[in-house]
mmCIF file of C-alpha atoms in Angstrom:
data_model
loop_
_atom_site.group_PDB
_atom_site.id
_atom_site.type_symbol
_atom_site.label_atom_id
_atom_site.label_comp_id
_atom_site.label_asym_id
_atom_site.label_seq_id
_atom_site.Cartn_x
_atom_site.Cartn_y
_atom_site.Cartn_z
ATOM 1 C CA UNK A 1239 0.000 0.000 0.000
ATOM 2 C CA UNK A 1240 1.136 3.632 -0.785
ATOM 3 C CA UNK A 1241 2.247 5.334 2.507
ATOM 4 C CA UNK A 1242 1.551 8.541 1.181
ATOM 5 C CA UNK A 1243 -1.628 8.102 -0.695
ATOM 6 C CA UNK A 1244 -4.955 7.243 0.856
ATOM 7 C CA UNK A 1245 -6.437 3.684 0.127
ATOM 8 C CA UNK A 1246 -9.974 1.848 0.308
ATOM 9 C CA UNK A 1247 -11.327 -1.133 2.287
ATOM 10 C CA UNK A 1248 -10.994 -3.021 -1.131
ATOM 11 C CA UNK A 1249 -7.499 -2.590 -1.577
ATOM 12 C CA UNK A 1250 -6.883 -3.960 1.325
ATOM 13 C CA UNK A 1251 -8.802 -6.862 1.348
ATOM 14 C CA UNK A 1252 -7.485 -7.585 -2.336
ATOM 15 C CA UNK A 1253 -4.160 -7.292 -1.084
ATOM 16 C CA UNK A 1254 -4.283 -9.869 1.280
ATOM 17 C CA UNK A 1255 -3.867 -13.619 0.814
ATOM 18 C CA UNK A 1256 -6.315 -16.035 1.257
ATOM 19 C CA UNK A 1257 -5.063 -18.980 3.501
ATOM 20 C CA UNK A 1258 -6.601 -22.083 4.726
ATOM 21 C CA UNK A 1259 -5.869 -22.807 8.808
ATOM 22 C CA UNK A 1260 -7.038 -23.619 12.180
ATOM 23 C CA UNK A 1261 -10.347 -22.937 12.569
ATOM 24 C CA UNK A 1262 -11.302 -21.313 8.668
ATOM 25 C CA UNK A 1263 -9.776 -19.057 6.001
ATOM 26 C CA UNK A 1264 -7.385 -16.640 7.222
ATOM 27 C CA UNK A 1265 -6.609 -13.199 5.515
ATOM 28 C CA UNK A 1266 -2.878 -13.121 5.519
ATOM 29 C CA UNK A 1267 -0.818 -9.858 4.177
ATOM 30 C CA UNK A 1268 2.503 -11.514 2.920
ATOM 31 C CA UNK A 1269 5.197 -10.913 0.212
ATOM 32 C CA UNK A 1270 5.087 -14.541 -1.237
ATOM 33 C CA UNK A 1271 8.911 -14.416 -1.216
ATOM 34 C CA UNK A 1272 11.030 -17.188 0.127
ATOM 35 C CA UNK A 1273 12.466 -17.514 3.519
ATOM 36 C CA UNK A 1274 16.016 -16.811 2.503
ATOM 37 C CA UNK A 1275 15.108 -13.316 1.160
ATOM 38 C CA UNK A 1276 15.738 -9.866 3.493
ATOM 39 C CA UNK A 1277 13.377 -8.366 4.921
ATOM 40 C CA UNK A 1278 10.852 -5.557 3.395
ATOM 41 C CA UNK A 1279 11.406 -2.366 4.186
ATOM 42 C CA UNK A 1280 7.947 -1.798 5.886
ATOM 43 C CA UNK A 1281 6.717 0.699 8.479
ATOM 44 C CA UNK A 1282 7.674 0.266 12.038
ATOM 45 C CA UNK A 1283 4.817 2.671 13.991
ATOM 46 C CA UNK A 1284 2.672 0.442 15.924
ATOM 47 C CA UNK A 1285 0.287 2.500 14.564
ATOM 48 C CA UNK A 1286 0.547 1.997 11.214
ATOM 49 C CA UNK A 1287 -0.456 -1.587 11.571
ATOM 50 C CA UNK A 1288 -3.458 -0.557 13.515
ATOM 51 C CA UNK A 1289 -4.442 1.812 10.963
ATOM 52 C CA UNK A 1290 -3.862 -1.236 7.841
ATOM 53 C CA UNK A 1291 -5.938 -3.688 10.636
ATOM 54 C CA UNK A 1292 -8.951 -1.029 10.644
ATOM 55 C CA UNK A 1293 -8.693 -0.031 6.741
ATOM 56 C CA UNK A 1294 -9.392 -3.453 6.641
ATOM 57 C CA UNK A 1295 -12.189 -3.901 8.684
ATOM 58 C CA UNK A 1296 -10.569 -7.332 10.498
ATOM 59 C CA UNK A 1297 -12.103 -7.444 13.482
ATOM 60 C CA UNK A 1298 -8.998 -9.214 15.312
ATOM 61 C CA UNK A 1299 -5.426 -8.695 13.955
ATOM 62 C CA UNK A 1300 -2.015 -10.560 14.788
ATOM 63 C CA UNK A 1301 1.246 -8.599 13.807
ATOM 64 C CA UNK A 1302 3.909 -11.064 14.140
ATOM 65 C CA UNK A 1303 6.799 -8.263 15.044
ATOM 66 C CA UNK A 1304 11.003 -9.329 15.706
ATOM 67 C CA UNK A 1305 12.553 -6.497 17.520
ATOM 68 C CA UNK A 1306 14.074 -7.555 20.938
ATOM 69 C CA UNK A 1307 12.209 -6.281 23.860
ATOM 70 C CA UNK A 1308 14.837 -5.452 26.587
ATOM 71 C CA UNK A 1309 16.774 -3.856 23.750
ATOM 72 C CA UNK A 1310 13.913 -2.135 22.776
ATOM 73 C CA UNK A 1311 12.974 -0.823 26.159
ATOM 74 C CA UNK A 1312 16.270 0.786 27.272
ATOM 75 C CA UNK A 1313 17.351 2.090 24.700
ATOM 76 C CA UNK A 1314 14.170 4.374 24.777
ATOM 77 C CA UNK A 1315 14.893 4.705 27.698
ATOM 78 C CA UNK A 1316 18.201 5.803 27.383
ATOM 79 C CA UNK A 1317 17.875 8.286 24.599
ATOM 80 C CA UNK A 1318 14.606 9.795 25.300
ATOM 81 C CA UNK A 1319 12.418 7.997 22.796
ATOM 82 C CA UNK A 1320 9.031 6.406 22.618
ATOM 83 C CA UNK A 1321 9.918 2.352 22.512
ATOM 84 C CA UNK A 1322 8.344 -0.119 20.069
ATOM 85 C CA UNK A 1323 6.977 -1.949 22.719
ATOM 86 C CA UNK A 1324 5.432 0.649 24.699
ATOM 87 C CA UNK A 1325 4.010 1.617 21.044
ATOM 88 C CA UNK A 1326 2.641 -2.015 21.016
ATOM 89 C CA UNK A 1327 0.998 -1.698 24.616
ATOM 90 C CA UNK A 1328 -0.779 1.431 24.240
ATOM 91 C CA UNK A 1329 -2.784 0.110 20.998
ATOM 92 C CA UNK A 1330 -6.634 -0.463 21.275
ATOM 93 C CA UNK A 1331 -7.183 -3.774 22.800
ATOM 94 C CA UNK A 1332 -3.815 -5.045 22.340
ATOM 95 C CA UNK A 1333 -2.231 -7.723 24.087
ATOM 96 C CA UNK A 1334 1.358 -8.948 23.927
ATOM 97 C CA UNK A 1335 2.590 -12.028 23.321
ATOM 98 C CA UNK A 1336 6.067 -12.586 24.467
ATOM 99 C CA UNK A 1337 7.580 -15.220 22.274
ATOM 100 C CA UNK A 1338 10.813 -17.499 23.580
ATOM 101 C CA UNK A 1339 12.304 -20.682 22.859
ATOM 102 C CA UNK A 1340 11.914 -23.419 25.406
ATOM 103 C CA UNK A 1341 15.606 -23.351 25.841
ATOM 104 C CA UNK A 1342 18.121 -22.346 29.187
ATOM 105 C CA UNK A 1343 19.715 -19.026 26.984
ATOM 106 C CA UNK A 1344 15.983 -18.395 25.647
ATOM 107 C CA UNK A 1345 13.966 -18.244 28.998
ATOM 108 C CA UNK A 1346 17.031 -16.173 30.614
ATOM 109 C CA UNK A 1347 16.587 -13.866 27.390
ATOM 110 C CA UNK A 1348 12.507 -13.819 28.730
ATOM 111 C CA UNK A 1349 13.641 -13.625 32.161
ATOM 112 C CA UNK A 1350 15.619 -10.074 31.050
ATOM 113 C CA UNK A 1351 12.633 -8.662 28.992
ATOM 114 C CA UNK A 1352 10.031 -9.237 31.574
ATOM 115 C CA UNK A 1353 11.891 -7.553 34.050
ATOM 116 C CA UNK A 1354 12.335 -4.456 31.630
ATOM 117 C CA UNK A 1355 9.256 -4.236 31.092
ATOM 118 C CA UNK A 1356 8.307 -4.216 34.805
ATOM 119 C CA UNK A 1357 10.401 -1.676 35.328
ATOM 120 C CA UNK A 1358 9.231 0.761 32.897
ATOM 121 C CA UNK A 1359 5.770 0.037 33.853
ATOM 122 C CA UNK A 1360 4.203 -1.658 31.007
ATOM 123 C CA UNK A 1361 1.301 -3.817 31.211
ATOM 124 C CA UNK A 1362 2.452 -7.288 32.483
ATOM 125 C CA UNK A 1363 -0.603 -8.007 33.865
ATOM 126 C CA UNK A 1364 -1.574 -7.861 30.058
ATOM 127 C CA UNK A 1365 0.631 -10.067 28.812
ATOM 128 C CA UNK A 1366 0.929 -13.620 27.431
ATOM 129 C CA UNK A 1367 4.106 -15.779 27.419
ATOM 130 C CA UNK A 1368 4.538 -18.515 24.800
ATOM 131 C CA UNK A 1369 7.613 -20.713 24.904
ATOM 132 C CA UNK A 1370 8.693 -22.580 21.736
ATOM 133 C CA UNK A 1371 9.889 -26.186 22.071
ATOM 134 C CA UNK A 1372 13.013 -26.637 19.679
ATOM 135 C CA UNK A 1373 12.596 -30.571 19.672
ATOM 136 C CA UNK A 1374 11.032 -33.301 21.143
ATOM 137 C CA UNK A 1375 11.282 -34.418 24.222
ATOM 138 C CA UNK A 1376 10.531 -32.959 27.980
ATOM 139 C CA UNK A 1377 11.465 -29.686 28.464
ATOM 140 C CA UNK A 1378 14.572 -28.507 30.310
ATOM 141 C CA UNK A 1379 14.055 -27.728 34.173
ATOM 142 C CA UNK A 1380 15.499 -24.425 33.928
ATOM 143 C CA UNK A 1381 12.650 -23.776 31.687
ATOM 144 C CA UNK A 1382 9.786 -25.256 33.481
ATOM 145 C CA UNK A 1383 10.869 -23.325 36.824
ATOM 146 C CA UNK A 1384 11.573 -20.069 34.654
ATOM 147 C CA UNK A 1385 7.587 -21.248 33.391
ATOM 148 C CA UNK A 1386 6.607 -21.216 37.161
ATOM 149 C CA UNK A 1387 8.261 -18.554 38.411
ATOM 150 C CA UNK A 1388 6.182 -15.690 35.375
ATOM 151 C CA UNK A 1389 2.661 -17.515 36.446
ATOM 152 C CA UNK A 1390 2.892 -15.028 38.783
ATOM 153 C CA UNK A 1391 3.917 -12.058 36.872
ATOM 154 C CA UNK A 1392 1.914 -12.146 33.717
ATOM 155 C CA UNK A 1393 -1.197 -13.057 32.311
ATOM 156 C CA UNK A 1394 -0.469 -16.881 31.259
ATOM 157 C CA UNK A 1395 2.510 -19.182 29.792
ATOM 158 C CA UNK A 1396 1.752 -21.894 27.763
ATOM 159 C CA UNK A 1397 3.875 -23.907 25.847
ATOM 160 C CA UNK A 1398 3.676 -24.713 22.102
ATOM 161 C CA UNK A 1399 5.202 -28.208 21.256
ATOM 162 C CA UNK A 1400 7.984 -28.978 18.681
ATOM 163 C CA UNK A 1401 6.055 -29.522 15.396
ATOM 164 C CA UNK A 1402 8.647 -31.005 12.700
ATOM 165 C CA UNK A 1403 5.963 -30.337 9.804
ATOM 166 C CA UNK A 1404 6.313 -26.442 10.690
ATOM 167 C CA UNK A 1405 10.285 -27.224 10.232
ATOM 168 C CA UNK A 1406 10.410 -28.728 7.407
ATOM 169 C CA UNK A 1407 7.150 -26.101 5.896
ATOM 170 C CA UNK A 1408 6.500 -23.530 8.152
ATOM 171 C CA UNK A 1409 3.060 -22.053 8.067
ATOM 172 C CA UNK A 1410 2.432 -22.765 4.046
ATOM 173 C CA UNK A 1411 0.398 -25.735 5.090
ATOM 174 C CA UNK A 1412 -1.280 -24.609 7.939
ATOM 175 C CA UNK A 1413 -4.130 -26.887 7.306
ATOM 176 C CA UNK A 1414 -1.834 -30.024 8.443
ATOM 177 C CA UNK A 1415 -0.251 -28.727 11.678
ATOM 178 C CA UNK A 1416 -0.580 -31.683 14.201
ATOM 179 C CA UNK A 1417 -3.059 -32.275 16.651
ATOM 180 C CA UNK A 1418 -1.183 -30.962 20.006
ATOM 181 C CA UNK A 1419 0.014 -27.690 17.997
ATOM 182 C CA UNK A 1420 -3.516 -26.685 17.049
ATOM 183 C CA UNK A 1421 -4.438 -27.774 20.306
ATOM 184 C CA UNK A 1422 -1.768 -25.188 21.557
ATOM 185 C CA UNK A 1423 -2.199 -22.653 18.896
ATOM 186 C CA UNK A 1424 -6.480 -23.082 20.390
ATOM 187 C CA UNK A 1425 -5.084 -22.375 23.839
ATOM 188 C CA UNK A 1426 -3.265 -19.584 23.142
ATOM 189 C CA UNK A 1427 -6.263 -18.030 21.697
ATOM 190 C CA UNK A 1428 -8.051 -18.652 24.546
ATOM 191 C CA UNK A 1429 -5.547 -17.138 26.926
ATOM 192 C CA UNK A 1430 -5.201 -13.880 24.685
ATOM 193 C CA UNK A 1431 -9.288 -13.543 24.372
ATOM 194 C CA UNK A 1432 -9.069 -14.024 28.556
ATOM 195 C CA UNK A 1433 -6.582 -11.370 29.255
ATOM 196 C CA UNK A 1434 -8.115 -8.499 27.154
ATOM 197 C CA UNK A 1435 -11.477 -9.658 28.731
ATOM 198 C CA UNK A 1436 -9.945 -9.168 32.150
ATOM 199 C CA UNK A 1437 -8.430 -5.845 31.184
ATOM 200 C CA UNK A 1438 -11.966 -4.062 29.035
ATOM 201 C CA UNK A 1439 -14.773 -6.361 29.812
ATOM 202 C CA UNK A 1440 -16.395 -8.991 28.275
ATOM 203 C CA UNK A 1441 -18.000 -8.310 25.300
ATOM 204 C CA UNK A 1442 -15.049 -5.451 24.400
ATOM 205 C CA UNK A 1443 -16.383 -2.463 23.493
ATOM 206 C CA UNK A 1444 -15.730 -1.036 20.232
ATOM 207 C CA UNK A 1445 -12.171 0.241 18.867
ATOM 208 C CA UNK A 1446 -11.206 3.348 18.288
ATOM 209 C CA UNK A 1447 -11.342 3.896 14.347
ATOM 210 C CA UNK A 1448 -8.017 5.267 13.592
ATOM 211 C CA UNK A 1449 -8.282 8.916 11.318
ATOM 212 C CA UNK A 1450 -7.265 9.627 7.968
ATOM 213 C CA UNK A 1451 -8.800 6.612 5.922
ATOM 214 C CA UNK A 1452 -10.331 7.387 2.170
ATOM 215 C CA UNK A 1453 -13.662 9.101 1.688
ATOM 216 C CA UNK A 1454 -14.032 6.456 -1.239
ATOM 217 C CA UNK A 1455 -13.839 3.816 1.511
ATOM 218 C CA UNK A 1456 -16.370 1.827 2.641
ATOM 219 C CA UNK A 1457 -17.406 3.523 6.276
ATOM 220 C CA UNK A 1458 -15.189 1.236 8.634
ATOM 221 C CA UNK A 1459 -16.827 -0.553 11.400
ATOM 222 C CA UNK A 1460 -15.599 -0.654 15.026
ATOM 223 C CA UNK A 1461 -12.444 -2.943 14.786
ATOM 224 C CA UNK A 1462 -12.269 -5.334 17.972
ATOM 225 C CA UNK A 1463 -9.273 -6.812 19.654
ATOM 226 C CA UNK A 1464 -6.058 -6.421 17.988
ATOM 227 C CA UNK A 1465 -4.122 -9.019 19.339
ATOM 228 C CA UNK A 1466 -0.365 -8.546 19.370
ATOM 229 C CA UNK A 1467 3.012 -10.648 18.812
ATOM 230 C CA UNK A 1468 6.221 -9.784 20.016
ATOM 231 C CA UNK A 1469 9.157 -12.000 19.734
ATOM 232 C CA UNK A 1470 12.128 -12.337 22.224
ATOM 233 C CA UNK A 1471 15.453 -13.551 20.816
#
């Protein structure tokens, strides 16, 4: 999409792919290229992806974003700047999932983020920690007692299981993830939907629409939750 030129519900929807998953048809906003390519040079404002969510009238939306969190945090901190993160947090109805591997280095990375974040006052209550399993097998105890130890500090942990399909695939084939990762990827859901109903209420009320959109538009309906995905590395 232009970033200087308004655009219309339609464009939006006709720019985004149609995929087959869990629980339906997903609308999925990709660049087709393989894994080995860099990355697009997209937008990085929070708000930007809020605005693209409501232009396209989704009522929930997951950003899958990469930026390290404890990074992130103090170096606004540092040099006087508004974070990523805290961009993240302050959305409409957004609620963060904190993304680790199931690993000793990968939970002490979590460890380091969650205690950034406490410390510059962002919403842990809010929050939902998933840890990735690299392979099969139980997990390491450093990792179930670093599991244990955030019960207490954010909204819930779960753990997604090693899937060797997503491995070999990743998400192309979404329609033949295994039966504990959809069972996982169902939970997760679940804890997300809890947390933002513990935080504005159950049913939500409506979204803020965000300004600016085309006149030629359709008129854009209240967008609810924006669910939000933040990876730890």
């Amino acid at each position: 999409m232009p970033p200087d030129q308004p655009f219309t519900r339609a464009q939006v929807r006709t720019a985004a792919s149609r995929s087959v998953g869990p629980g339906g048809e997903w609308a999925v906003l990709t660049d087709h290229r393989e894994w080995h390519h860099g990355p697009l040079d997209l937008p990085t404002e929070p708000a930007a992806w809020y605005q693209l969510a409501a232009g396209g009238g989704w009522r929930a939306a997951v950003a899958d974003t990469s930026h390290p969190i404890a990074h992130d945090i103090v170096t606004a901190r540092t040099q006087h700047l508004p974070g990523l993160t805290a961009g993240w947090c302050s959305l409409p109805f957004a609620v963060p999932v904190l993304c680790a591997p199931a690993t000793g280095p990968g939970v002490a990375a979590l460890q380091t983020a969650v205690k950034a974040a406490s410390a510059e006052g962002l919403p842990l209550q809010r929050m939902v920690v998933a840890l990735t399993a690299t392979g099969e097998g139980r997990l390491p105890a450093a990792v179930k007692a670093a599991a244990t130890m955030l019960q207490s500090q954010v909204s819930a942990v779960l753990t997604v299981p090693f899937d060797p399909h997503i491995r070999s695939h990743g998400m192309s084939q979404a329609n033949r993830l295994s039966r504990r990762t959809a069972e996982a990827g169902s939970a997760l859901v679940t804890a997300v939907l809890a947390s933002a109903h513990r935080s504005w209420g159950d049913p939500l009320p409506p979204a803020a629409t965000p300004a600016g959109l085309s006149t030629q538009s359709v008129p854009v309906q209240p967008a609810q939750p924006a669910p939000e995905g933040v990876l730890t590395s």
